[in-house]
XYZ file of C-alpha atoms in Angstrom:
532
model
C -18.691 55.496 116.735
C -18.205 56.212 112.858
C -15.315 55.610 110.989
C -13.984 58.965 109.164
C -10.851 59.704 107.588
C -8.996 61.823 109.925
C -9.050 59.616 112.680
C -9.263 55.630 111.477
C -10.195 54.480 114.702
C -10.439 50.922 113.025
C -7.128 49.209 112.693
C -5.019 51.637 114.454
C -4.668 50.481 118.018
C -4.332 46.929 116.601
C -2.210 47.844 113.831
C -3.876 44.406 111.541
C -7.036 42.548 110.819
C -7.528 38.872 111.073
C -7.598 37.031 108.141
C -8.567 33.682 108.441
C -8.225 31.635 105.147
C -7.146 28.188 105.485
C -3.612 28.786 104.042
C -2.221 31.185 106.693
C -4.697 31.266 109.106
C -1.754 29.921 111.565
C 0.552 32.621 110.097
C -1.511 35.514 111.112
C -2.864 35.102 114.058
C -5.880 36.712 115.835
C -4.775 40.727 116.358
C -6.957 40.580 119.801
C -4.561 38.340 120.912
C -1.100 40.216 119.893
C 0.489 43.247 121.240
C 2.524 43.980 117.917
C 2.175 43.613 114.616
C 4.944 42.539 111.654
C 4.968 44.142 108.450
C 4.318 40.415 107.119
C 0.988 40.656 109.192
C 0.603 43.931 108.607
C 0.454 43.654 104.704
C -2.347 41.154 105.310
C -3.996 43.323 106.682
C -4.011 45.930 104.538
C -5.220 43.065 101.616
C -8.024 41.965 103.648
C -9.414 45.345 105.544
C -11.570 45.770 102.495
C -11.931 42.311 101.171
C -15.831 42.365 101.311
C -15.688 45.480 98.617
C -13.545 43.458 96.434
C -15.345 40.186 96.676
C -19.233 40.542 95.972
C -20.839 40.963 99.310
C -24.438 41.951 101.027
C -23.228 45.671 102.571
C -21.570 46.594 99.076
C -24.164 45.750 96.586
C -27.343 45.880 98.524
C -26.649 49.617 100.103
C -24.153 51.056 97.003
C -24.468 49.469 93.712
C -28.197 48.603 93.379
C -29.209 52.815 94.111
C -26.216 54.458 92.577
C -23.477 52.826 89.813
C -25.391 49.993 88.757
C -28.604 51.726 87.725
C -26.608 54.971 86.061
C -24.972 52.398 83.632
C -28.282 50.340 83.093
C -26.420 47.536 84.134
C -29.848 46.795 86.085
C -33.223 48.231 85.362
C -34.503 50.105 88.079
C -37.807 51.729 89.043
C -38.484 55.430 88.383
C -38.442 56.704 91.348
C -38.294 60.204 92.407
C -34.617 60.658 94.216
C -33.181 57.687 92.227
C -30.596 60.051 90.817
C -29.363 60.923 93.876
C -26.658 58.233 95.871
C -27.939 57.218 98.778
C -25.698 58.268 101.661
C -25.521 55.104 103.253
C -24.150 53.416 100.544
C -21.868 56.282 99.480
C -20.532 56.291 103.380
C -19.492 52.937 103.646
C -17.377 52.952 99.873
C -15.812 55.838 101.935
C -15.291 53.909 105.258
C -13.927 50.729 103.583
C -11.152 53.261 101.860
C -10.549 54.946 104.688
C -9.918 51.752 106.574
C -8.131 50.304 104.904
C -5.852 53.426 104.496
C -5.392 53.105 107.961
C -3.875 49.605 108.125
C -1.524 50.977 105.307
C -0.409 54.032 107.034
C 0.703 51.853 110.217
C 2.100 49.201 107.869
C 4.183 51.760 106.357
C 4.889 53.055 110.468
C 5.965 49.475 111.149
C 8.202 49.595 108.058
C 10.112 52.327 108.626
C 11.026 51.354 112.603
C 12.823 48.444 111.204
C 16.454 48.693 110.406
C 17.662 48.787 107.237
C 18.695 45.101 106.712
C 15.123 43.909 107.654
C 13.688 46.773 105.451
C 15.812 45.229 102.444
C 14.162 41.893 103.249
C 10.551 42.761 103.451
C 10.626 45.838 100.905
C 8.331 43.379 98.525
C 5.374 43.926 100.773
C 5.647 47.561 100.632
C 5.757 47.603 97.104
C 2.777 45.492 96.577
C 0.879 46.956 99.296
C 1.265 50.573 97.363
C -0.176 49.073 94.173
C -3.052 47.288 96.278
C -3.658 50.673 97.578
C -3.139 52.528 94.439
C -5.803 50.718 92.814
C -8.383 51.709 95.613
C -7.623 54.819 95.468
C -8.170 55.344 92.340
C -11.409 53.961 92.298
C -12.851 56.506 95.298
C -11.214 59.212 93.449
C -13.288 58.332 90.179
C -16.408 58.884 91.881
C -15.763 61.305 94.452
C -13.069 63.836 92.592
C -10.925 65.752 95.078
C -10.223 63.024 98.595
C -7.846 63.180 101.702
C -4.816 61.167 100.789
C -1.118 62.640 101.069
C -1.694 63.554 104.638
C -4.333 61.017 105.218
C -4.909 58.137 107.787
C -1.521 59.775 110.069
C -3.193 59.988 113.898
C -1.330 57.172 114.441
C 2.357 58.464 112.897
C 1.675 61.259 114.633
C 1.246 59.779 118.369
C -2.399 60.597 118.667
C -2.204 64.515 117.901
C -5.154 64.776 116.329
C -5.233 68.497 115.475
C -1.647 67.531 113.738
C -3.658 64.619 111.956
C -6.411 66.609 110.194
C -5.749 65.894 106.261
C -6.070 67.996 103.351
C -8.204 67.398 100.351
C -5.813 66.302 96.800
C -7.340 67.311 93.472
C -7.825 64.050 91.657
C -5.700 65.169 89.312
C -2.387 65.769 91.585
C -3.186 62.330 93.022
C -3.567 60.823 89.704
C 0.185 61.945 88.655
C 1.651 61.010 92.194
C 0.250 57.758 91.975
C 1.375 57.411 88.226
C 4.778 58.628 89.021
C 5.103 55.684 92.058
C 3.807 53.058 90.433
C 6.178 53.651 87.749
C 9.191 53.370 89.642
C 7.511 50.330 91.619
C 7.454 48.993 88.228
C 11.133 49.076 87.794
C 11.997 48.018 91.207
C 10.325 44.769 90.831
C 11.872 44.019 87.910
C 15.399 44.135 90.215
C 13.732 42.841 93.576
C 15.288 39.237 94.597
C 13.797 37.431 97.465
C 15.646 35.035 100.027
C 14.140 31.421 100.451
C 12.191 32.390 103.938
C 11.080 35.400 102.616
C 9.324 34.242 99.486
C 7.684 31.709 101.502
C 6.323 34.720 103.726
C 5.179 36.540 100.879
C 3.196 33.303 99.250
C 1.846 32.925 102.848
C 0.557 36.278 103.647
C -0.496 37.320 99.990
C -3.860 35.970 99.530
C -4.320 37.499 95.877
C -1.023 37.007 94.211
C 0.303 33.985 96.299
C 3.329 35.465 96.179
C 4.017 35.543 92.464
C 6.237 38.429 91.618
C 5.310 38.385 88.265
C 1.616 38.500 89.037
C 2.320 41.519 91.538
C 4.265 43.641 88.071
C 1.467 42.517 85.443
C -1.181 44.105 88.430
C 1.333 46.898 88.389
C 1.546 47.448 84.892
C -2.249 46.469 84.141
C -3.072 49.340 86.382
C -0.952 51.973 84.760
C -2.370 51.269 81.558
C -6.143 51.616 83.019
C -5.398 54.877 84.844
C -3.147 56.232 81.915
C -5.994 55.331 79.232
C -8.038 57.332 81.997
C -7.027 60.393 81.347
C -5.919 60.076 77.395
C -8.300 62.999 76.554
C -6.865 65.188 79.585
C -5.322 67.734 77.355
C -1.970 68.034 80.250
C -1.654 64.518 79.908
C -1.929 63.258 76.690
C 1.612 63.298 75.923
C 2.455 60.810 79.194
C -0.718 58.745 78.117
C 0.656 58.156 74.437
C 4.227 57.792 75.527
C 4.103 55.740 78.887
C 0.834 53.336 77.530
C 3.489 53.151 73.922
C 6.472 52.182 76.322
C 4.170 49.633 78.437
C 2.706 47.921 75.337
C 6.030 48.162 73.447
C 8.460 46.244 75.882
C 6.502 43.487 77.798
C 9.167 41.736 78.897
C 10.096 44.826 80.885
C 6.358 45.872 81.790
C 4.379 42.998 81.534
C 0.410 43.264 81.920
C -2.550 40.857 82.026
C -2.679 38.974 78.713
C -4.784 36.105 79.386
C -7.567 34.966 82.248
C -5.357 32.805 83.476
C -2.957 35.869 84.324
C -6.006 37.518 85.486
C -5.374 39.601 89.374
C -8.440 38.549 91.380
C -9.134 37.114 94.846
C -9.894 33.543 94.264
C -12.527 31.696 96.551
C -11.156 28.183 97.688
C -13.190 27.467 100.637
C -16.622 29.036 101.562
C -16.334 28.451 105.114
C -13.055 30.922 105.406
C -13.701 34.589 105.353
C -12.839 34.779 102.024
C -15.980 34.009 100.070
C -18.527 35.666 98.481
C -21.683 34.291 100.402
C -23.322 37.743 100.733
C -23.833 37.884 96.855
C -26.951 36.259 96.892
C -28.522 38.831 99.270
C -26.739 42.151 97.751
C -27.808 41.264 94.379
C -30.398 39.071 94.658
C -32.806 40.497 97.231
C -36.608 39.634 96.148
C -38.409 42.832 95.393
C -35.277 45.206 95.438
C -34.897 45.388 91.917
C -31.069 44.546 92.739
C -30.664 41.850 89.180
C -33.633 43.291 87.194
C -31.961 43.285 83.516
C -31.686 47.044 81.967
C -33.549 47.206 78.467
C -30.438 48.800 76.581
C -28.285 45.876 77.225
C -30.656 43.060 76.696
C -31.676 44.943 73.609
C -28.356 44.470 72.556
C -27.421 41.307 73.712
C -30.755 39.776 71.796
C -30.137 41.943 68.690
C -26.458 40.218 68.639
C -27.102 36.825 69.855
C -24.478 37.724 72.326
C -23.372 34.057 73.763
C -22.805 35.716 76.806
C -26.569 36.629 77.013
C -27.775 32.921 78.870
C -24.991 33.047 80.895
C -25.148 36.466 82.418
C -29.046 36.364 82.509
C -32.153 34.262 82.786
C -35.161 35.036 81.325
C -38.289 35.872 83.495
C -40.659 33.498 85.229
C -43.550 34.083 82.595
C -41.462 35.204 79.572
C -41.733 31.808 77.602
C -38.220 32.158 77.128
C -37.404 35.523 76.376
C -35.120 38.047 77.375
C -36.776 41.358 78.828
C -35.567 44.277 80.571
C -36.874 47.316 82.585
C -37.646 50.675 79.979
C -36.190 53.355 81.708
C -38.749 55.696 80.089
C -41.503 54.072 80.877
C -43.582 54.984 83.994
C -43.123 53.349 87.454
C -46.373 51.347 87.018
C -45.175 50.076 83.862
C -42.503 49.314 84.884
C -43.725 47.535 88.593
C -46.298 45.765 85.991
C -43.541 44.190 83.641
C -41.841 42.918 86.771
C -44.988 41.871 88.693
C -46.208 39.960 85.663
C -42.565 37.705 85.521
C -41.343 39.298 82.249
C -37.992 40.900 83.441
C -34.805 39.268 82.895
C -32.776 39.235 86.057
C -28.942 38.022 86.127
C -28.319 34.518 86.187
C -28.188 33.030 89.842
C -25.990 29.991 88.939
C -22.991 32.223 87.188
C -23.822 35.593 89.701
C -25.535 35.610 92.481
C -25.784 32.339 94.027
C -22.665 31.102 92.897
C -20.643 31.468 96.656
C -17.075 30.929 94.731
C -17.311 33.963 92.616
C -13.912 35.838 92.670
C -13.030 38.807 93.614
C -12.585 40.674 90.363
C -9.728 43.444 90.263
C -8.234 43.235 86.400
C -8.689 41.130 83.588
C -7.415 39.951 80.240
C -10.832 41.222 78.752
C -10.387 44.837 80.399
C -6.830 44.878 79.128
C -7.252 44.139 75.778
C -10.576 46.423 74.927
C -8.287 49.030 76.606
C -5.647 48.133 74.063
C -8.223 48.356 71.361
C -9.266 51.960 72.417
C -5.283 52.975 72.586
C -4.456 51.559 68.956
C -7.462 52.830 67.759
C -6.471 56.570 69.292
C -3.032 56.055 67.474
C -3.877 54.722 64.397
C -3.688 51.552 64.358
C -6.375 49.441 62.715
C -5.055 46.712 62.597
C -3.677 46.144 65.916
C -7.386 47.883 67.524
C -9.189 45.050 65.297
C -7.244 42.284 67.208
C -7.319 43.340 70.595
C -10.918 44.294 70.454
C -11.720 40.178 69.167
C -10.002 38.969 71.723
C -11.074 41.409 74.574
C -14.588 40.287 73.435
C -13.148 36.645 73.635
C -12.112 36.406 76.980
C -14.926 38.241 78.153
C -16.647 34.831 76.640
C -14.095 33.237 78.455
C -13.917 35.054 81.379
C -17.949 34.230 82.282
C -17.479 30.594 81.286
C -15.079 30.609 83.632
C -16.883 31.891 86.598
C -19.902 30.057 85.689
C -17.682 26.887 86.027
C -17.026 27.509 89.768
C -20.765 27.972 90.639
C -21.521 25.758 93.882
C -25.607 27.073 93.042
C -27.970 23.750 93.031
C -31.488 23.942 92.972
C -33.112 27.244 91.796
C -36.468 26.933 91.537
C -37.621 27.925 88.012
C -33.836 27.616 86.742
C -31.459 25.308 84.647
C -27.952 26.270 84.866
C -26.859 27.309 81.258
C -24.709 26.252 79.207
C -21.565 27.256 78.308
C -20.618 29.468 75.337
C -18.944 27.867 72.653
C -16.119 29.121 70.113
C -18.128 28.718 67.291
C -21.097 31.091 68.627
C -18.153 33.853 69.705
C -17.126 33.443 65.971
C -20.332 33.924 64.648
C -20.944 36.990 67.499
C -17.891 38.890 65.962
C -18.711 38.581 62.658
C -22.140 39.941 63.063
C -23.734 43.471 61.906
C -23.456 45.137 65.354
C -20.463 43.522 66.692
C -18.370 43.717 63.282
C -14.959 45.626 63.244
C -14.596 45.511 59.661
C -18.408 46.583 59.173
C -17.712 49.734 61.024
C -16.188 52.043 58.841
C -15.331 55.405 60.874
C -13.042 56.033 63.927
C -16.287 57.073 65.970
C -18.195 53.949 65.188
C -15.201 51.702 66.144
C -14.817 53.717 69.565
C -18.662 53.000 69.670
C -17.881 49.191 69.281
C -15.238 49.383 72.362
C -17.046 51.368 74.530
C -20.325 48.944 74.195
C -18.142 45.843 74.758
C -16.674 47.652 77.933
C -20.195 47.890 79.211
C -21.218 44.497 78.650
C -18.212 42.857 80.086
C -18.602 45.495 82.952
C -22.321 45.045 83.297
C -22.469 44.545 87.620
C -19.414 42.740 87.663
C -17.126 45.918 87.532
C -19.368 48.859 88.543
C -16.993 51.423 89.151
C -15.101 50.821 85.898
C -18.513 50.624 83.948
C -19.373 54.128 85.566
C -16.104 55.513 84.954
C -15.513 54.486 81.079
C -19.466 55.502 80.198
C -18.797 59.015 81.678
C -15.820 59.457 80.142
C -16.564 58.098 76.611
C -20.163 59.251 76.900
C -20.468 55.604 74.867
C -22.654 53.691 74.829
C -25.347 56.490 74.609
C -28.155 55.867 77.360
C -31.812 57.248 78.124
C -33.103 58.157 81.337
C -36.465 59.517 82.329
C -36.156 63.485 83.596
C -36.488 63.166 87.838
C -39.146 66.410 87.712
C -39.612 65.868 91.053
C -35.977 66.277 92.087
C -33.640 68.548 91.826
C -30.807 66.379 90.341
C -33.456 65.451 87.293
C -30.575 63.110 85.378
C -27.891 60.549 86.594
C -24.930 62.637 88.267
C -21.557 62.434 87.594
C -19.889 62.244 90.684
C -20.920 61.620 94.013
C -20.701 64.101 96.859
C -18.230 64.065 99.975
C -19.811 62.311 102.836
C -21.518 64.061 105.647
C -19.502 62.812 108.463
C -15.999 63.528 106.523
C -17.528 67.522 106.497
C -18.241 67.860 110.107
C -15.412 66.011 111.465
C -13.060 67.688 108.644
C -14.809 70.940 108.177
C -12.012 73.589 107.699
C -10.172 71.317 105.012
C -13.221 70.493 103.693
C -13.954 74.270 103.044
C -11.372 74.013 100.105
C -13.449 71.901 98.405
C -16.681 72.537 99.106
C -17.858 74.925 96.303
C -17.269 71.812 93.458
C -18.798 69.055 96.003
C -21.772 69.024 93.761
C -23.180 66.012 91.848
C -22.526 67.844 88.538
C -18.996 68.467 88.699
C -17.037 66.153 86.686
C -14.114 64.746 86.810
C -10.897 66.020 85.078
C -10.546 63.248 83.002
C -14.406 63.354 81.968
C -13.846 66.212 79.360
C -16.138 65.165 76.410
């Protein structure tokens, strides 16, 4: 039976999900074999219900990202196709599934919560609060490509004993859920700054919290981080530019009270120790790596760029093709399909590198970075006025996005690719040399609109198919870097959309709430924040 929103029939009668990496495996036990659940468990749960959207896997990139984001940012090259600017439903269905889902194992965590008594609340009121950002953060990515989503009243058949007439939720504009979840994970903000754990209880958080490990001051920097990414968001929304300014000011301006990612090694991601746990990212090879699906062919626009630069992240992130002596090549997305199918069939497309991406099985989980952060920064200071303090942040955004890929290339378990060395790493001297050149330069760009041109291209490139639903969100909004597509004649939806549509089976099982909704459900409706 499907999964839709309105009635999470995953999770629910179980109440958790079994996760089985080496560190806690004993602590949370198989749900099949438990009648109850803890909130400990419970929070787990929640973590680990969408894991395999988090981590690079098969189902996620294979049936979502290769026919919808990735292609729309050119962060592959892609056939033309007629229908290609149209999300496939599949893939669309199962972003919306994985939510849901995991929605569900919050709702009943937040059930289990509130049966305790107030004393064992007290004790455990860390995993609620880092739960809510976890969630938070997912929400706010379905909400940046759908618009309008169930979520106040969502995921409650199971609050509400089964009544599922009771349980039928209500579509949120993007924009009220955007200012709830901005006003909570505020004041989650300040709690953790006052939260004090007993002994046994910080040794339940490190066991069960298989992102963080239990680090407070991890869980406020992925607090904070993600109050500056959804305020920066909507810094063009003209009813909240004033909390923008003010609340990203106040963030930026006290760090010892709201600290955020600085640096990789603060970065929030799910780290892969062990391969053989459920907590890997095996399924990358296949999801982005498929032969003939055009899943890693290299877009022309970025390789363009990244050749015109000397980008040092260029060998890293991509290999050339089998029969391009060399060079780097990607798919023209105005040239025809059999030009296109010719370029590839004749080994001169660039794909992504398998040793950093694709085969590497210890690739993390990537939620927010130090790079992210600080071209955010840039784009903020920039806004305000700041030269100065733009100039710096966007170096060292660009920096540890060098770093950042060095990094994961490090980690690569990939051996023997036929037709492939692994690269080597970027050094400090060619990021110097990057910085300082004609397209890169921060002092050679001398107006406010070439300097936002500068951020918005680095976003993209650090993006690229690493962070697809950022890279969507920041080229729609920015309308930066500027892209061509071939017209879709054949369709009706002739360019890229900009937003995806409301799944089939949410409408029929969810019609009458749907109904409120339904005349913006279209593929050209944007978003409230995407006003330029």
């Amino acid at each position: 039976m499907k999964k839709i929103s309105i009635l999470f029939f995953a999770g629910l009668l179980l109440g958790t999900v079994s996760c089985k990496e080496s560190e806690f495996a004993e602590a949370y036990p198989n749900p099949a074999k438990i009648s109850e659940s803890t909130v400990e468990k419970q929070f787990t749960g929640v973590l680990y219900s969408n894991r395999e959207y988090v981590l690079p896997g098969y189902t996620h990139y294979f049936t979502t990202l290769r026919l919808s984001l990735n292609p729309y940012t050119q962060a592959i090259g892609r056939l033309n196709q007629s229908g290609l600017y149209v999300p496939g439903s599949a893939g669309v269905e199962n972003v919306w599934y994985s939510y849901y889902d995991m929605m569900a194992q919050y709702r009943e965590l937040q059930k289990i919560y509130a049966s305790r008594p107030a004393d064992q609340q007290a004790d455990r009121k860390i995993f609620m609060l880092a739960a809510a950002v976890y969630v938070y953060d997912h929400t706010q990515r379905l909400v940046d490509v759908h618009g309008a989503i169930p979520f106040t009243q969502a995921g409650m058949l199971s609050t509400n004993g089964g009544e599922y007439e009771k349980s039928t939720a209500k579509f949120d504009t993007a924009e009220s859920i955007y200012a709830f979840m901005l006003d909570d994970l505020k004041r989650i903000a300040t709690e953790l700054n006052g939260i004090t754990l007993n002994a046994g209880y910080q040794k339940s958080f490190q066991t069960q919290d298989f992102i963080n490990k239990g680090d407070i001051t991890a869980w406020k920097r992925y607090t904070n981080s993600l109050r500056l990414r959804m305020l920066n968001r909507v810094s063009d929304v003209e009813s909240m530019k004033a909390r923008s300014n003010s609340e990203i000011a106040e963030i930026l301006g006290i760090a010892a009270t709201y600290p955020i990612v600085e640096t990789n090694a603060q970065n929030i991601q799910i780290n892969v120790f062990d391969i053989n746990t459920d907590i890997n990212s095996k399924g990358f090879q296949a999801g982005l790596a498929s032969d003939g699906w055009y899943g890693n062919t290299a877009g022309k626009a970025m390789i363009d760029n990244m050749n015109a630069n000397n980008d040092p992240r260029l060998p890293i992130l991509f290999e050339p093709g089998a029969k391009a002596a060399g060079k780097y090549f990607g798919i023209d997305p105005l040239a025809t399909e059999a030009v296109q199918t010719a370029q590839f069939n004749n080994g001169l497309v660039a794909i992504y590198n398998r040793y950093t991406t694709s085969n590497n099985q210890f690739f993390p989980g990537v939620i927010i970075n130090a790079a992210q952060m600080n071209l955010i920064k840039a784009e903020y200071y920039l806004r305000t006025g700041n030269d100065a303090l733009a100039k710096t942040a966007y170096e060292t955004g660009i920096t540890q996005s060098v770093e950042f890929y060095n990094k994961i290339l490090s980690l690569t378990n990939a051996t023997g690719i036929t037709g492939s060395t692994i690269p080597t790493p970027a050094t400090a001297a060619s990021v110097t040399a990057y910085l300082a050149g004609d397209g890169v330069s921060w002092s050679k760009a001398t107006t406010n609109a070439q300097k936002l041109s500068l951020i918005a291209t680095q976003k993209w490139l650090h993006y690229n198919v690493v962070q697809p639903y950022e890279n969507w969100a920041d080229l729609r909004r920015l309308d930066m870097p500027v892209l061509s597509f071939l017209t879709d004649n054949a369709n009706n939806q002739t360019l890229p959309p900009v937003k995806w549509t409301i799944p089939g089976n949410e409408i029929t099982y969810n019609t009458a709430n749907y109904e409120a909704v339904r005349a913006t459900d279209k593929l050209t409706t944007k978003l409230f924040w995407d006003v330029k």
